[in-house]
Amino acid sequence: MKSAVTQTWEHAKRVSHIQPKPDNFYYGSCGTTLYAAARFDAGADATGEDRIQLQDEGSGLQFFRFTPSSGWWFVGSDAYPPSNECSRFAPVALARQWNCS
């Protein structure tokens, strides 16, 4: 799941060589829809351009959804500074579990 979510964000933001920050990957489900949120770090082979992209947006929580018919897709980012309002992108119960309701 982490790999698929990471690839989804790489594709959406045209960035590569990233990885989820340790202890900053959250997931859960509601019905048949899966939800995930992650913050990303530059990987070992990250370019200067990759690092700039991460500096601009990667430090905030990035939100994703998955349905069997559509796969994973990027749905949005938390604001900077963080708003801790995950419920804009995920069900309230999951947002509470992720400590960002």
PDB file of N, CA and C in Angstrom:
ATOM      1  N   MET A   1       0.829  -1.185   0.000  1.00  0.00           N
ATOM      2  CA  MET A   1       0.000   0.000   0.000  1.00  0.00           C
ATOM      3  C   MET A   1       0.876   1.253   0.000  1.00  0.00           C
ATOM      4  N   LYS A   2       1.933   1.280   0.831  1.00  0.00           N
ATOM      5  CA  LYS A   2       2.809   2.456   0.863  1.00  0.00           C
ATOM      6  C   LYS A   2       3.406   2.735  -0.508  1.00  0.00           C
ATOM      7  N   SER A   3       3.821   1.688  -1.166  1.00  0.00           N
ATOM      8  CA  SER A   3       4.434   1.847  -2.484  1.00  0.00           C
ATOM      9  C   SER A   3       3.438   2.418  -3.488  1.00  0.00           C
ATOM     10  N   ALA A   4       2.220   1.897  -3.486  1.00  0.00           N
ATOM     11  CA  ALA A   4       1.194   2.374  -4.425  1.00  0.00           C
ATOM     12  C   ALA A   4       0.834   3.832  -4.151  1.00  0.00           C
ATOM     13  N   VAL A   5       0.707   4.203  -2.885  1.00  0.00           N
ATOM     14  CA  VAL A   5       0.390   5.585  -2.517  1.00  0.00           C
ATOM     15  C   VAL A   5       1.545   6.509  -2.907  1.00  0.00           C
ATOM     16  N   THR A   6       2.758   6.073  -2.649  1.00  0.00           N
ATOM     17  CA  THR A   6       3.937   6.866  -3.009  1.00  0.00           C
ATOM     18  C   THR A   6       3.994   7.088  -4.515  1.00  0.00           C
ATOM     19  N   GLN A   7       3.758   6.051  -5.282  1.00  0.00           N
ATOM     20  CA  GLN A   7       3.767   6.169  -6.741  1.00  0.00           C
ATOM     21  C   GLN A   7       2.655   7.096  -7.231  1.00  0.00           C
ATOM     22  N   THR A   8       1.514   7.046  -6.571  1.00  0.00           N
ATOM     23  CA  THR A   8       0.405   7.926  -6.936  1.00  0.00           C
ATOM     24  C   THR A   8       0.800   9.386  -6.746  1.00  0.00           C
ATOM     25  N   TRP A   9       1.448   9.694  -5.628  1.00  0.00           N
ATOM     26  CA  TRP A   9       1.855  11.084  -5.380  1.00  0.00           C
ATOM     27  C   TRP A   9       2.979  11.500  -6.325  1.00  0.00           C
ATOM     28  N   GLU A  10       3.910  10.584  -6.584  1.00  0.00           N
ATOM     29  CA  GLU A  10       4.979  10.881  -7.541  1.00  0.00           C
ATOM     30  C   GLU A  10       4.383  11.263  -8.902  1.00  0.00           C
ATOM     31  N   HIS A  11       3.409  10.508  -9.335  1.00  0.00           N
ATOM     32  CA  HIS A  11       2.778  10.768 -10.630  1.00  0.00           C
ATOM     33  C   HIS A  11       1.988  12.087 -10.608  1.00  0.00           C
ATOM     34  N   ALA A  12       1.234  12.308  -9.535  1.00  0.00           N
ATOM     35  CA  ALA A  12       0.404  13.510  -9.446  1.00  0.00           C
ATOM     36  C   ALA A  12       1.245  14.782  -9.393  1.00  0.00           C
ATOM     37  N   LYS A  13       2.393  14.714  -8.740  1.00  0.00           N
ATOM     38  CA  LYS A  13       3.220  15.908  -8.530  1.00  0.00           C
ATOM     39  C   LYS A  13       4.475  15.940  -9.402  1.00  0.00           C
ATOM     40  N   ARG A  14       4.637  14.923 -10.228  1.00  0.00           N
ATOM     41  CA  ARG A  14       5.818  14.825 -11.104  1.00  0.00           C
ATOM     42  C   ARG A  14       7.116  14.960 -10.315  1.00  0.00           C
ATOM     43  N   VAL A  15       7.183  14.186  -9.262  1.00  0.00           N
ATOM     44  CA  VAL A  15       8.368  14.121  -8.417  1.00  0.00           C
ATOM     45  C   VAL A  15       8.755  12.654  -8.306  1.00  0.00           C
ATOM     46  N   SER A  16      10.003  12.385  -8.042  1.00  0.00           N
ATOM     47  CA  SER A  16      10.414  10.984  -7.899  1.00  0.00           C
ATOM     48  C   SER A  16      11.432  10.865  -6.767  1.00  0.00           C
ATOM     49  N   HIS A  17      11.816   9.644  -6.516  1.00  0.00           N
ATOM     50  CA  HIS A  17      12.808   9.353  -5.478  1.00  0.00           C
ATOM     51  C   HIS A  17      12.345   9.837  -4.102  1.00  0.00           C
ATOM     52  N   ILE A  18      11.120   9.499  -3.754  1.00  0.00           N
ATOM     53  CA  ILE A  18      10.576   9.881  -2.452  1.00  0.00           C
ATOM     54  C   ILE A  18      10.198   8.634  -1.671  1.00  0.00           C
ATOM     55  N   GLN A  19       9.952   8.841  -0.403  1.00  0.00           N
ATOM     56  CA  GLN A  19       9.510   7.764   0.474  1.00  0.00           C
ATOM     57  C   GLN A  19       8.679   8.368   1.599  1.00  0.00           C
ATOM     58  N   PRO A  20       7.730   7.609   2.147  1.00  0.00           N
ATOM     59  CA  PRO A  20       6.981   8.137   3.290  1.00  0.00           C
ATOM     60  C   PRO A  20       7.913   8.382   4.468  1.00  0.00           C
ATOM     61  N   LYS A  21       7.703   9.485   5.171  1.00  0.00           N
ATOM     62  CA  LYS A  21       8.473   9.754   6.383  1.00  0.00           C
ATOM     63  C   LYS A  21       8.137   8.671   7.417  1.00  0.00           C
ATOM     64  N   PRO A  22       9.117   8.225   8.193  1.00  0.00           N
ATOM     65  CA  PRO A  22       8.830   7.248   9.244  1.00  0.00           C
ATOM     66  C   PRO A  22       7.722   7.759  10.175  1.00  0.00           C
ATOM     67  N   ASP A  23       6.818   6.876  10.520  1.00  0.00           N
ATOM     68  CA  ASP A  23       5.711   7.178  11.436  1.00  0.00           C
ATOM     69  C   ASP A  23       4.773   8.271  10.913  1.00  0.00           C
ATOM     70  N   ASN A  24       4.731   8.464   9.591  1.00  0.00           N
ATOM     71  CA  ASN A  24       3.861   9.473   8.985  1.00  0.00           C
ATOM     72  C   ASN A  24       3.056   8.895   7.833  1.00  0.00           C
ATOM     73  N   PHE A  25       2.637   7.649   7.971  1.00  0.00           N
ATOM     74  CA  PHE A  25       1.785   7.002   6.979  1.00  0.00           C
ATOM     75  C   PHE A  25       0.576   6.447   7.710  1.00  0.00           C
ATOM     76  N   TYR A  26      -0.615   6.868   7.288  1.00  0.00           N
ATOM     77  CA  TYR A  26      -1.859   6.481   7.940  1.00  0.00           C
ATOM     78  C   TYR A  26      -2.792   5.873   6.905  1.00  0.00           C
ATOM     79  N   TYR A  27      -3.579   4.895   7.321  1.00  0.00           N
ATOM     80  CA  TYR A  27      -4.534   4.306   6.382  1.00  0.00           C
ATOM     81  C   TYR A  27      -5.710   3.712   7.133  1.00  0.00           C
ATOM     82  N   GLY A  28      -6.768   3.478   6.405  1.00  0.00           N
ATOM     83  CA  GLY A  28      -7.967   2.867   6.958  1.00  0.00           C
ATOM     84  C   GLY A  28      -9.009   2.755   5.868  1.00  0.00           C
ATOM     85  N   SER A  29     -10.188   2.262   6.248  1.00  0.00           N
ATOM     86  CA  SER A  29     -11.238   2.078   5.246  1.00  0.00           C
ATOM     87  C   SER A  29     -12.586   2.486   5.806  1.00  0.00           C
ATOM     88  N   CYS A  30     -13.475   2.749   4.875  1.00  0.00           N
ATOM     89  CA  CYS A  30     -14.873   3.011   5.175  1.00  0.00           C
ATOM     90  C   CYS A  30     -15.642   2.369   4.030  1.00  0.00           C
ATOM     91  N   GLY A  31     -16.333   1.286   4.318  1.00  0.00           N
ATOM     92  CA  GLY A  31     -16.976   0.519   3.253  1.00  0.00           C
ATOM     93  C   GLY A  31     -15.910  -0.077   2.354  1.00  0.00           C
ATOM     94  N   THR A  32     -16.067   0.077   1.056  1.00  0.00           N
ATOM     95  CA  THR A  32     -15.088  -0.466   0.116  1.00  0.00           C
ATOM     96  C   THR A  32     -14.038   0.567  -0.297  1.00  0.00           C
ATOM     97  N   THR A  33     -14.103   1.758   0.292  1.00  0.00           N
ATOM     98  CA  THR A  33     -13.129   2.805  -0.026  1.00  0.00           C
ATOM     99  C   THR A  33     -12.006   2.790   0.997  1.00  0.00           C
ATOM    100  N   LEU A  34     -10.774   2.766   0.502  1.00  0.00           N
ATOM    101  CA  LEU A  34      -9.598   2.870   1.358  1.00  0.00           C
ATOM    102  C   LEU A  34      -9.132   4.315   1.373  1.00  0.00           C
ATOM    103  N   TYR A  35      -8.563   4.731   2.484  1.00  0.00           N
ATOM    104  CA  TYR A  35      -8.034   6.082   2.633  1.00  0.00           C
ATOM    105  C   TYR A  35      -6.613   5.978   3.150  1.00  0.00           C
ATOM    106  N   ALA A  36      -5.768   6.912   2.735  1.00  0.00           N
ATOM    107  CA  ALA A  36      -4.400   6.963   3.233  1.00  0.00           C
ATOM    108  C   ALA A  36      -3.965   8.419   3.315  1.00  0.00           C
ATOM    109  N   ALA A  37      -3.025   8.671   4.201  1.00  0.00           N
ATOM    110  CA  ALA A  37      -2.409   9.988   4.328  1.00  0.00           C
ATOM    111  C   ALA A  37      -0.934   9.754   4.626  1.00  0.00           C
ATOM    112  N   ALA A  38      -0.083  10.598   4.080  1.00  0.00           N
ATOM    113  CA  ALA A  38       1.351  10.442   4.279  1.00  0.00           C
ATOM    114  C   ALA A  38       2.066  11.772   4.135  1.00  0.00           C
ATOM    115  N   ARG A  39       3.191  11.869   4.813  1.00  0.00           N
ATOM    116  CA  ARG A  39       4.165  12.927   4.564  1.00  0.00           C
ATOM    117  C   ARG A  39       5.351  12.241   3.901  1.00  0.00           C
ATOM    118  N   PHE A  40       6.030  12.955   3.018  1.00  0.00           N
ATOM    119  CA  PHE A  40       7.105  12.341   2.258  1.00  0.00           C
ATOM    120  C   PHE A  40       8.450  13.014   2.509  1.00  0.00           C
ATOM    121  N   ASP A  41       9.498  12.214   2.383  1.00  0.00           N
ATOM    122  CA  ASP A  41      10.888  12.651   2.449  1.00  0.00           C
ATOM    123  C   ASP A  41      11.564  12.329   1.131  1.00  0.00           C
ATOM    124  N   ALA A  42      12.652  13.002   0.869  1.00  0.00           N
ATOM    125  CA  ALA A  42      13.466  12.676  -0.302  1.00  0.00           C
ATOM    126  C   ALA A  42      14.183  11.348  -0.068  1.00  0.00           C
ATOM    127  N   GLY A  43      14.232  10.543  -1.108  1.00  0.00           N
ATOM    128  CA  GLY A  43      14.982   9.299  -1.051  1.00  0.00           C
ATOM    129  C   GLY A  43      16.441   9.548  -1.397  1.00  0.00           C
ATOM    130  N   ALA A  44      17.230   8.506  -1.369  1.00  0.00           N
ATOM    131  CA  ALA A  44      18.672   8.610  -1.590  1.00  0.00           C
ATOM    132  C   ALA A  44      19.026   9.191  -2.949  1.00  0.00           C
ATOM    133  N   ASP A  45      18.253   8.905  -3.984  1.00  0.00           N
ATOM    134  CA  ASP A  45      18.576   9.356  -5.341  1.00  0.00           C
ATOM    135  C   ASP A  45      17.813  10.613  -5.761  1.00  0.00           C
ATOM    136  N   ALA A  46      17.231  11.331  -4.811  1.00  0.00           N
ATOM    137  CA  ALA A  46      16.425  12.505  -5.142  1.00  0.00           C
ATOM    138  C   ALA A  46      17.281  13.580  -5.804  1.00  0.00           C
ATOM    139  N   THR A  47      16.709  14.209  -6.809  1.00  0.00           N
ATOM    140  CA  THR A  47      17.384  15.315  -7.498  1.00  0.00           C
ATOM    141  C   THR A  47      17.094  16.617  -6.749  1.00  0.00           C
ATOM    142  N   GLY A  48      17.758  17.666  -7.151  1.00  0.00           N
ATOM    143  CA  GLY A  48      17.483  18.973  -6.568  1.00  0.00           C
ATOM    144  C   GLY A  48      16.046  19.397  -6.801  1.00  0.00           C
ATOM    145  N   GLU A  49      15.537  19.094  -7.988  1.00  0.00           N
ATOM    146  CA  GLU A  49      14.142  19.425  -8.310  1.00  0.00           C
ATOM    147  C   GLU A  49      13.167  18.645  -7.421  1.00  0.00           C
ATOM    148  N   ASP A  50      13.472  17.360  -7.181  1.00  0.00           N
ATOM    149  CA  ASP A  50      12.638  16.558  -6.275  1.00  0.00           C
ATOM    150  C   ASP A  50      12.607  17.182  -4.889  1.00  0.00           C
ATOM    151  N   ARG A  51      13.776  17.596  -4.409  1.00  0.00           N
ATOM    152  CA  ARG A  51      13.861  18.183  -3.064  1.00  0.00           C
ATOM    153  C   ARG A  51      13.098  19.505  -2.970  1.00  0.00           C
ATOM    154  N   ILE A  52      13.126  20.284  -4.026  1.00  0.00           N
ATOM    155  CA  ILE A  52      12.370  21.544  -4.036  1.00  0.00           C
ATOM    156  C   ILE A  52      10.875  21.252  -3.963  1.00  0.00           C
ATOM    157  N   GLN A  53      10.417  20.273  -4.728  1.00  0.00           N
ATOM    158  CA  GLN A  53       8.995  19.905  -4.700  1.00  0.00           C
ATOM    159  C   GLN A  53       8.581  19.451  -3.300  1.00  0.00           C
ATOM    160  N   LEU A  54       9.426  18.678  -2.654  1.00  0.00           N
ATOM    161  CA  LEU A  54       9.120  18.216  -1.299  1.00  0.00           C
ATOM    162  C   LEU A  54       9.127  19.371  -0.307  1.00  0.00           C
ATOM    163  N   GLN A  55      10.028  20.299  -0.493  1.00  0.00           N
ATOM    164  CA  GLN A  55      10.106  21.455   0.389  1.00  0.00           C
ATOM    165  C   GLN A  55       8.824  22.278   0.284  1.00  0.00           C
ATOM    166  N   ASP A  56       8.306  22.395  -0.925  1.00  0.00           N
ATOM    167  CA  ASP A  56       7.115  23.205  -1.131  1.00  0.00           C
ATOM    168  C   ASP A  56       5.849  22.560  -0.598  1.00  0.00           C
ATOM    169  N   GLU A  57       5.713  21.253  -0.757  1.00  0.00           N
ATOM    170  CA  GLU A  57       4.436  20.630  -0.399  1.00  0.00           C
ATOM    171  C   GLU A  57       4.582  19.314   0.363  1.00  0.00           C
ATOM    172  N   GLY A  58       5.657  18.627   0.203  1.00  0.00           N
ATOM    173  CA  GLY A  58       5.784  17.280   0.752  1.00  0.00           C
ATOM    174  C   GLY A  58       5.747  17.173   2.256  1.00  0.00           C
ATOM    175  N   SER A  59       6.052  18.262   2.967  1.00  0.00           N
ATOM    176  CA  SER A  59       6.063  18.182   4.421  1.00  0.00           C
ATOM    177  C   SER A  59       4.658  18.136   5.015  1.00  0.00           C
ATOM    178  N   GLY A  60       3.652  18.566   4.262  1.00  0.00           N
ATOM    179  CA  GLY A  60       2.271  18.487   4.732  1.00  0.00           C
ATOM    180  C   GLY A  60       1.674  17.128   4.453  1.00  0.00           C
ATOM    181  N   LEU A  61       0.619  16.790   5.173  1.00  0.00           N
ATOM    182  CA  LEU A  61      -0.053  15.521   4.905  1.00  0.00           C
ATOM    183  C   LEU A  61      -0.682  15.540   3.521  1.00  0.00           C
ATOM    184  N   GLN A  62      -0.467  14.457   2.795  1.00  0.00           N
ATOM    185  CA  GLN A  62      -1.036  14.261   1.468  1.00  0.00           C
ATOM    186  C   GLN A  62      -2.110  13.182   1.606  1.00  0.00           C
ATOM    187  N   PHE A  63      -3.254  13.365   0.978  1.00  0.00           N
ATOM    188  CA  PHE A  63      -4.389  12.466   1.177  1.00  0.00           C
ATOM    189  C   PHE A  63      -4.743  11.726  -0.110  1.00  0.00           C
ATOM    190  N   PHE A  64      -5.145  10.445   0.073  1.00  0.00           N
ATOM    191  CA  PHE A  64      -5.407   9.548  -1.043  1.00  0.00           C
ATOM    192  C   PHE A  64      -6.647   8.717  -0.774  1.00  0.00           C
ATOM    193  N   ARG A  65      -7.298   8.292  -1.858  1.00  0.00           N
ATOM    194  CA  ARG A  65      -8.440   7.366  -1.779  1.00  0.00           C
ATOM    195  C   ARG A  65      -8.226   6.248  -2.784  1.00  0.00           C
ATOM    196  N   PHE A  66      -8.836   5.120  -2.458  1.00  0.00           N
ATOM    197  CA  PHE A  66      -8.784   3.955  -3.343  1.00  0.00           C
ATOM    198  C   PHE A  66     -10.160   3.321  -3.394  1.00  0.00           C
ATOM    199  N   THR A  67     -10.626   3.064  -4.597  1.00  0.00           N
ATOM    200  CA  THR A  67     -11.805   2.224  -4.781  1.00  0.00           C
ATOM    201  C   THR A  67     -11.417   1.136  -5.771  1.00  0.00           C
ATOM    202  N   PRO A  68     -12.063  -0.012  -5.686  1.00  0.00           N
ATOM    203  CA  PRO A  68     -11.721  -1.097  -6.611  1.00  0.00           C
ATOM    204  C   PRO A  68     -11.848  -0.691  -8.077  1.00  0.00           C
ATOM    205  N   SER A  69     -12.766   0.206  -8.387  1.00  0.00           N
ATOM    206  CA  SER A  69     -12.967   0.574  -9.789  1.00  0.00           C
ATOM    207  C   SER A  69     -11.969   1.624 -10.296  1.00  0.00           C
ATOM    208  N   SER A  70     -11.393   2.424  -9.397  1.00  0.00           N
ATOM    209  CA  SER A  70     -10.522   3.511  -9.853  1.00  0.00           C
ATOM    210  C   SER A  70      -9.068   3.390  -9.424  1.00  0.00           C
ATOM    211  N   GLY A  71      -8.787   2.566  -8.435  1.00  0.00           N
ATOM    212  CA  GLY A  71      -7.425   2.499  -7.896  1.00  0.00           C
ATOM    213  C   GLY A  71      -7.158   3.686  -6.983  1.00  0.00           C
ATOM    214  N   TRP A  72      -5.874   3.937  -6.699  1.00  0.00           N
ATOM    215  CA  TRP A  72      -5.493   5.047  -5.826  1.00  0.00           C
ATOM    216  C   TRP A  72      -5.508   6.353  -6.595  1.00  0.00           C
ATOM    217  N   TRP A  73      -5.944   7.422  -5.939  1.00  0.00           N
ATOM    218  CA  TRP A  73      -5.806   8.749  -6.507  1.00  0.00           C
ATOM    219  C   TRP A  73      -5.539   9.749  -5.389  1.00  0.00           C
ATOM    220  N   PHE A  74      -4.821  10.797  -5.748  1.00  0.00           N
ATOM    221  CA  PHE A  74      -4.463  11.883  -4.844  1.00  0.00           C
ATOM    222  C   PHE A  74      -5.655  12.824  -4.738  1.00  0.00           C
ATOM    223  N   VAL A  75      -6.084  13.139  -3.498  1.00  0.00           N
ATOM    224  CA  VAL A  75      -7.268  13.984  -3.334  1.00  0.00           C
ATOM    225  C   VAL A  75      -6.975  15.359  -2.751  1.00  0.00           C
ATOM    226  N   GLY A  76      -5.793  15.564  -2.180  1.00  0.00           N
ATOM    227  CA  GLY A  76      -5.488  16.891  -1.656  1.00  0.00           C
ATOM    228  C   GLY A  76      -4.412  16.886  -0.597  1.00  0.00           C
ATOM    229  N   SER A  77      -4.062  18.085  -0.156  1.00  0.00           N
ATOM    230  CA  SER A  77      -3.005  18.296   0.830  1.00  0.00           C
ATOM    231  C   SER A  77      -3.522  19.126   1.983  1.00  0.00           C
ATOM    232  N   ASP A  78      -2.943  18.918   3.138  1.00  0.00           N
ATOM    233  CA  ASP A  78      -3.223  19.779   4.270  1.00  0.00           C
ATOM    234  C   ASP A  78      -2.578  21.140   4.001  1.00  0.00           C
ATOM    235  N   ALA A  79      -3.061  22.134   4.657  1.00  0.00           N
ATOM    236  CA  ALA A  79      -2.542  23.490   4.502  1.00  0.00           C
ATOM    237  C   ALA A  79      -1.200  23.629   5.226  1.00  0.00           C
ATOM    238  N   TYR A  80      -0.521  24.720   4.945  1.00  0.00           N
ATOM    239  CA  TYR A  80       0.683  25.059   5.705  1.00  0.00           C
ATOM    240  C   TYR A  80       0.468  26.441   6.299  1.00  0.00           C
ATOM    241  N   PRO A  81       0.626  26.609   7.606  1.00  0.00           N
ATOM    242  CA  PRO A  81       0.921  25.554   8.570  1.00  0.00           C
ATOM    243  C   PRO A  81      -0.221  24.547   8.671  1.00  0.00           C
ATOM    244  N   PRO A  82       0.092  23.347   9.187  1.00  0.00           N
ATOM    245  CA  PRO A  82      -0.912  22.279   9.217  1.00  0.00           C
ATOM    246  C   PRO A  82      -2.190  22.700   9.919  1.00  0.00           C
ATOM    247  N   SER A  83      -3.303  22.304   9.340  1.00  0.00           N
ATOM    248  CA  SER A  83      -4.602  22.634   9.921  1.00  0.00           C
ATOM    249  C   SER A  83      -5.130  21.516  10.807  1.00  0.00           C
ATOM    250  N   ASN A  84      -4.571  20.309  10.637  1.00  0.00           N
ATOM    251  CA  ASN A  84      -5.058  19.129  11.361  1.00  0.00           C
ATOM    252  C   ASN A  84      -6.544  18.910  11.135  1.00  0.00           C
ATOM    253  N   GLU A  85      -6.995  19.154   9.922  1.00  0.00           N
ATOM    254  CA  GLU A  85      -8.394  18.948   9.556  1.00  0.00           C
ATOM    255  C   GLU A  85      -8.495  17.852   8.502  1.00  0.00           C
ATOM    256  N   CYS A  86      -8.049  16.652   8.845  1.00  0.00           N
ATOM    257  CA  CYS A  86      -8.068  15.532   7.907  1.00  0.00           C
ATOM    258  C   CYS A  86      -9.473  15.188   7.448  1.00  0.00           C
ATOM    259  N   SER A  87     -10.463  15.548   8.235  1.00  0.00           N
ATOM    260  CA  SER A  87     -11.833  15.167   7.889  1.00  0.00           C
ATOM    261  C   SER A  87     -12.311  15.838   6.606  1.00  0.00           C
ATOM    262  N   ARG A  88     -11.555  16.779   6.062  1.00  0.00           N
ATOM    263  CA  ARG A  88     -11.883  17.331   4.741  1.00  0.00           C
ATOM    264  C   ARG A  88     -11.644  16.282   3.658  1.00  0.00           C
ATOM    265  N   PHE A  89     -10.749  15.307   3.943  1.00  0.00           N
ATOM    266  CA  PHE A  89     -10.336  14.335   2.934  1.00  0.00           C
ATOM    267  C   PHE A  89     -10.643  12.887   3.294  1.00  0.00           C
ATOM    268  N   ALA A  90     -10.949  12.628   4.544  1.00  0.00           N
ATOM    269  CA  ALA A  90     -11.198  11.260   5.013  1.00  0.00           C
ATOM    270  C   ALA A  90     -12.363  11.280   6.001  1.00  0.00           C
ATOM    271  N   PRO A  91     -13.027  10.149   6.186  1.00  0.00           N
ATOM    272  CA  PRO A  91     -14.125  10.106   7.158  1.00  0.00           C
ATOM    273  C   PRO A  91     -13.657  10.559   8.546  1.00  0.00           C
ATOM    274  N   VAL A  92     -14.560  11.174   9.271  1.00  0.00           N
ATOM    275  CA  VAL A  92     -14.246  11.728  10.587  1.00  0.00           C
ATOM    276  C   VAL A  92     -13.641  10.665  11.514  1.00  0.00           C
ATOM    277  N   ALA A  93     -14.181   9.451  11.502  1.00  0.00           N
ATOM    278  CA  ALA A  93     -13.659   8.395  12.381  1.00  0.00           C
ATOM    279  C   ALA A  93     -12.187   8.105  12.087  1.00  0.00           C
ATOM    280  N   LEU A  94     -11.807   8.070  10.814  1.00  0.00           N
ATOM    281  CA  LEU A  94     -10.395   7.851  10.467  1.00  0.00           C
ATOM    282  C   LEU A  94      -9.548   9.053  10.871  1.00  0.00           C
ATOM    283  N   ALA A  95     -10.053  10.238  10.623  1.00  0.00           N
ATOM    284  CA  ALA A  95      -9.317  11.448  11.000  1.00  0.00           C
ATOM    285  C   ALA A  95      -9.019  11.451  12.487  1.00  0.00           C
ATOM    286  N   ARG A  96      -9.969  11.011  13.284  1.00  0.00           N
ATOM    287  CA  ARG A  96      -9.742  10.942  14.732  1.00  0.00           C
ATOM    288  C   ARG A  96      -8.660   9.911  15.071  1.00  0.00           C
ATOM    289  N   GLN A  97      -8.709   8.747  14.411  1.00  0.00           N
ATOM    290  CA  GLN A  97      -7.672   7.724  14.637  1.00  0.00           C
ATOM    291  C   GLN A  97      -6.292   8.247  14.259  1.00  0.00           C
ATOM    292  N   TRP A  98      -6.255   9.064  13.235  1.00  0.00           N
ATOM    293  CA  TRP A  98      -4.974   9.613  12.765  1.00  0.00           C
ATOM    294  C   TRP A  98      -4.551  10.843  13.578  1.00  0.00           C
ATOM    295  N   ASN A  99      -5.357  11.213  14.597  1.00  0.00           N
ATOM    296  CA  ASN A  99      -5.110  12.386  15.452  1.00  0.00           C
ATOM    297  C   ASN A  99      -5.040  13.673  14.647  1.00  0.00           C
ATOM    298  N   CYS A 100      -5.902  13.798  13.672  1.00  0.00           N
ATOM    299  CA  CYS A 100      -5.941  15.046  12.908  1.00  0.00           C
ATOM    300  C   CYS A 100      -7.367  15.350  12.460  1.00  0.00           C
ATOM    301  N   SER A 101      -8.294  15.288  13.389  1.00  0.00           N
ATOM    302  CA  SER A 101      -9.680  15.574  13.068  1.00  0.00           C
ATOM    303  C   SER A 101      -9.873  17.064  13.038  1.00  0.00           C
TER     304      SER A 101
END
